[in-house]
Amino acid sequence: MTTRTLISTCLAMTLLLAASACRSSGRAYHDANMDFGSIRTVAVMPFSNLTREAAAADRVRDVFSSALLATGGIYVLPPGEVARGIARAGVALPTSPSVEEVVKLGSVLKADAVIVGVVKEYGEVRSGTTASNVVSISAQMLEASTGKVVWSGQSTKGGVSLGDRLLGSGGEPVNRITEEAVDDLLSQLFH
């Protein structure tokens, strides 16, 4: 193998590895017995926040709710209505309700499903002297009549790419990365 071929092969493998490490889609679970076409009204619960960014969960929930509503197939209850329903149903921990609380909340809100989510990463990540934004979220859809998980997905978008390292760019804005991660989640839901 010539030096030129070896360098070309190493460069190609590095590019593939860097591209796959920076942008990933998680695996999704779909309940095979669930008729997703019957879901018309959804309550998106406050997301759990595992990041240092205090407003990350609220920001991701807002983007998720807007994108889900924009699909046109599902009505997403407004956050204020969901908050009133949480209070009326006596949900102790809105970020992770029990099966009984999901059923009661679904009845109070007249929702077909409840969505819960977790923001695992949000904001700047560094690699050496290069910084970029990353967003990692997971979500679950719970059937309101039973409290059973009928869909689960996860997505991580952003991160420091080879282009960021070579060109010194800061990557995309965190809101754009959030939209990409949410779009990926919704594509997993509606596949």
Short mmCIF file of C-alpha atoms in Angstrom, two decimals:
data_model
loop_
_atom_site.label_atom_id
_atom_site.label_comp_id
_atom_site.label_asym_id
_atom_site.label_seq_id
_atom_site.Cartn_x
_atom_site.Cartn_y
_atom_site.Cartn_z
CA MET A 1 0.00 0.00 0.00
CA THR A 2 1.45 3.37 -0.97
CA THR A 3 1.74 6.25 1.44
CA ARG A 4 -0.81 8.24 -0.55
CA THR A 5 -3.37 5.40 -0.43
CA LEU A 6 -2.79 4.93 3.29
CA ILE A 7 -3.29 8.63 3.99
CA SER A 8 -6.46 8.71 1.85
CA THR A 9 -7.87 5.65 3.62
CA CYS A 10 -7.09 7.06 7.07
CA LEU A 11 -8.67 10.41 6.16
CA ALA A 12 -11.82 8.73 4.84
CA MET A 13 -12.17 6.58 7.96
CA THR A 14 -11.63 9.60 10.21
CA LEU A 15 -14.33 11.56 8.37
CA LEU A 16 -16.80 8.69 8.65
CA LEU A 17 -16.07 8.21 12.34
CA ALA A 18 -16.38 11.93 13.07
CA ALA A 19 -19.65 12.22 11.16
CA SER A 20 -21.22 9.25 12.91
CA ALA A 21 -20.08 10.37 16.37
CA CYS A 22 -21.48 13.89 16.08
CA ARG A 23 -25.00 13.20 14.90
CA SER A 24 -26.88 10.20 16.09
CA SER A 25 -30.44 9.02 16.19
CA GLY A 26 -31.59 6.77 18.92
CA ARG A 27 -33.64 3.66 18.55
CA ALA A 28 -37.38 3.93 18.99
CA TYR A 29 -39.98 1.63 20.53
CA HIS A 30 -43.50 1.37 19.11
CA ASP A 31 -46.20 -0.74 20.72
CA ALA A 32 -47.31 -3.02 17.89
CA ASN A 33 -50.85 -3.20 19.30
CA MET A 34 -51.34 0.57 19.53
CA ASP A 35 -53.49 2.39 16.98
CA PHE A 36 -51.58 5.67 16.76
CA GLY A 37 -54.22 7.02 14.38
CA SER A 38 -56.67 7.16 17.28
CA ILE A 39 -54.56 9.73 19.14
CA ARG A 40 -56.04 13.18 18.57
CA THR A 41 -55.25 15.14 21.76
CA VAL A 42 -51.93 15.04 23.62
CA ALA A 43 -50.71 16.58 26.88
CA VAL A 44 -46.97 17.32 26.87
CA MET A 45 -45.77 17.25 30.46
CA PRO A 46 -42.88 19.38 31.78
CA PHE A 47 -39.63 17.71 30.75
CA SER A 48 -37.08 16.53 33.30
CA ASN A 49 -33.79 18.45 33.15
CA LEU A 50 -30.48 16.64 33.69
CA THR A 51 -28.37 19.55 32.44
CA ARG A 52 -26.71 22.57 34.03
CA GLU A 53 -28.85 24.91 31.90
CA ALA A 54 -31.82 25.87 34.10
CA ALA A 55 -34.23 26.65 31.24
CA ALA A 56 -33.28 23.71 29.00
CA ALA A 57 -36.33 21.57 29.80
CA ASP A 58 -38.77 24.43 29.21
CA ARG A 59 -37.10 25.36 25.92
CA VAL A 60 -37.08 21.79 24.61
CA ARG A 61 -40.69 21.21 25.72
CA ASP A 62 -41.77 24.36 23.87
CA VAL A 63 -39.99 23.33 20.65
CA PHE A 64 -41.35 19.77 20.96
CA SER A 65 -44.95 20.95 21.53
CA SER A 66 -44.80 23.42 18.64
CA ALA A 67 -43.32 20.86 16.24
CA LEU A 68 -45.88 18.21 17.25
CA LEU A 69 -48.74 20.68 16.78
CA ALA A 70 -47.29 21.73 13.40
CA THR A 71 -47.70 18.17 12.09
CA GLY A 72 -51.41 18.95 11.87
CA GLY A 73 -52.48 15.49 12.95
CA ILE A 74 -52.50 15.97 16.71
CA TYR A 75 -53.87 18.71 18.96
CA VAL A 76 -51.36 19.60 21.68
CA LEU A 77 -52.96 21.01 24.81
CA PRO A 78 -51.59 24.43 25.84
CA PRO A 79 -49.05 24.39 28.72
CA GLY A 80 -51.39 26.34 31.00
CA GLU A 81 -54.17 23.81 30.48
CA VAL A 82 -51.73 20.98 31.21
CA ALA A 83 -50.58 22.78 34.40
CA ARG A 84 -54.20 23.14 35.57
CA GLY A 85 -54.80 19.46 34.81
CA ILE A 86 -51.68 18.48 36.77
CA ALA A 87 -52.98 20.42 39.78
CA ARG A 88 -56.54 19.03 39.50
CA ALA A 89 -55.31 15.45 39.07
CA GLY A 90 -52.91 15.81 41.99
CA VAL A 91 -49.84 14.69 40.04
CA ALA A 92 -47.00 14.70 42.59
CA LEU A 93 -44.06 14.75 40.15
CA PRO A 94 -45.16 16.06 36.72
CA THR A 95 -41.86 15.08 35.04
CA SER A 96 -42.44 11.40 35.84
CA PRO A 97 -46.09 10.65 36.66
CA SER A 98 -47.23 7.24 37.87
CA VAL A 99 -49.54 5.05 35.79
CA GLU A 100 -52.49 6.01 38.00
CA GLU A 101 -51.65 9.72 37.66
CA VAL A 102 -51.45 9.42 33.85
CA VAL A 103 -54.89 7.79 33.72
CA LYS A 104 -56.39 10.44 36.02
CA LEU A 105 -54.71 13.28 34.12
CA GLY A 106 -55.92 11.90 30.80
CA SER A 107 -59.47 11.84 32.15
CA VAL A 108 -59.25 15.39 33.55
CA LEU A 109 -57.74 16.82 30.35
CA LYS A 110 -59.69 14.61 27.93
CA ALA A 111 -56.33 13.68 26.37
CA ASP A 112 -55.67 10.49 24.42
CA ALA A 113 -51.98 10.42 25.34
CA VAL A 114 -49.46 12.02 27.67
CA ILE A 115 -45.88 12.72 26.63
CA VAL A 116 -43.02 12.87 29.12
CA GLY A 117 -39.43 13.72 28.28
CA VAL A 118 -35.90 14.09 29.60
CA VAL A 119 -33.30 16.63 28.47
CA LYS A 120 -29.98 14.84 28.97
CA GLU A 121 -27.61 17.34 27.34
CA TYR A 122 -28.17 20.93 26.29
CA GLY A 123 -25.69 23.61 25.36
CA GLU A 124 -21.99 23.91 24.78
CA VAL A 125 -19.62 20.97 24.61
CA ARG A 126 -15.86 21.33 24.19
CA SER A 127 -13.24 19.21 22.51
CA GLY A 128 -9.80 20.68 22.94
CA THR A 129 -10.05 24.33 22.01
CA THR A 130 -13.18 23.89 19.90
CA ALA A 131 -16.69 24.39 21.25
CA SER A 132 -20.05 23.53 19.74
CA ASN A 133 -23.64 22.95 20.86
CA VAL A 134 -25.23 19.59 21.58
CA VAL A 135 -28.78 18.55 22.50
CA SER A 136 -29.75 15.09 23.73
CA ILE A 137 -33.37 14.30 24.57
CA SER A 138 -35.59 11.29 25.09
CA ALA A 139 -39.38 11.12 25.20
CA GLN A 140 -42.15 8.62 25.84
CA MET A 141 -45.80 8.60 24.86
CA LEU A 142 -48.13 7.07 27.43
CA GLU A 143 -51.63 5.95 26.49
CA ALA A 144 -53.94 8.02 28.70
CA SER A 145 -56.54 5.29 29.22
CA THR A 146 -54.03 2.73 30.54
CA GLY A 147 -50.84 4.64 31.42
CA LYS A 148 -48.90 2.18 29.26
CA VAL A 149 -45.81 3.29 27.29
CA VAL A 150 -46.75 3.05 23.60
CA TRP A 151 -43.78 4.90 22.11
CA SER A 152 -40.29 5.79 23.25
CA GLY A 153 -37.51 7.53 21.36
CA GLN A 154 -34.27 9.40 21.84
CA SER A 155 -32.09 11.72 19.82
CA THR A 156 -28.75 13.45 20.12
CA LYS A 157 -27.78 16.19 17.68
CA GLY A 158 -24.86 18.55 17.40
CA GLY A 159 -21.45 18.19 18.95
CA VAL A 160 -17.99 19.07 17.73
CA SER A 161 -17.54 17.97 14.14
CA LEU A 162 -14.38 17.64 12.13
CA GLY A 163 -15.41 20.79 10.24
CA ASP A 164 -15.69 22.68 13.53
CA ARG A 165 -12.18 21.55 14.46
CA LEU A 166 -10.64 22.37 11.09
CA LEU A 167 -12.46 25.65 10.46
CA GLY A 168 -12.78 26.80 14.06
CA SER A 169 -16.52 27.41 13.77
CA GLY A 170 -18.73 27.23 16.83
CA GLY A 171 -21.27 24.95 15.20
CA GLU A 172 -24.96 25.68 14.86
CA PRO A 173 -27.02 27.69 17.38
CA VAL A 174 -28.47 25.60 20.21
CA ASN A 175 -32.06 26.37 19.13
CA ARG A 176 -31.38 24.98 15.65
CA ILE A 177 -29.80 21.86 17.17
CA THR A 178 -32.88 21.52 19.42
CA GLU A 179 -35.16 21.69 16.38
CA GLU A 180 -33.09 18.99 14.65
CA ALA A 181 -33.29 16.69 17.69
CA VAL A 182 -37.05 17.25 18.03
CA ASP A 183 -37.58 16.64 14.29
CA ASP A 184 -35.64 13.39 14.65
CA LEU A 185 -37.83 12.33 17.59
CA LEU A 186 -41.01 13.12 15.67
CA SER A 187 -39.78 11.17 12.65
CA GLN A 188 -39.27 8.21 15.00
CA LEU A 189 -42.81 8.66 16.32
CA PHE A 190 -44.45 8.93 12.89
CA HIS A 191 -42.31 6.41 10.98
#
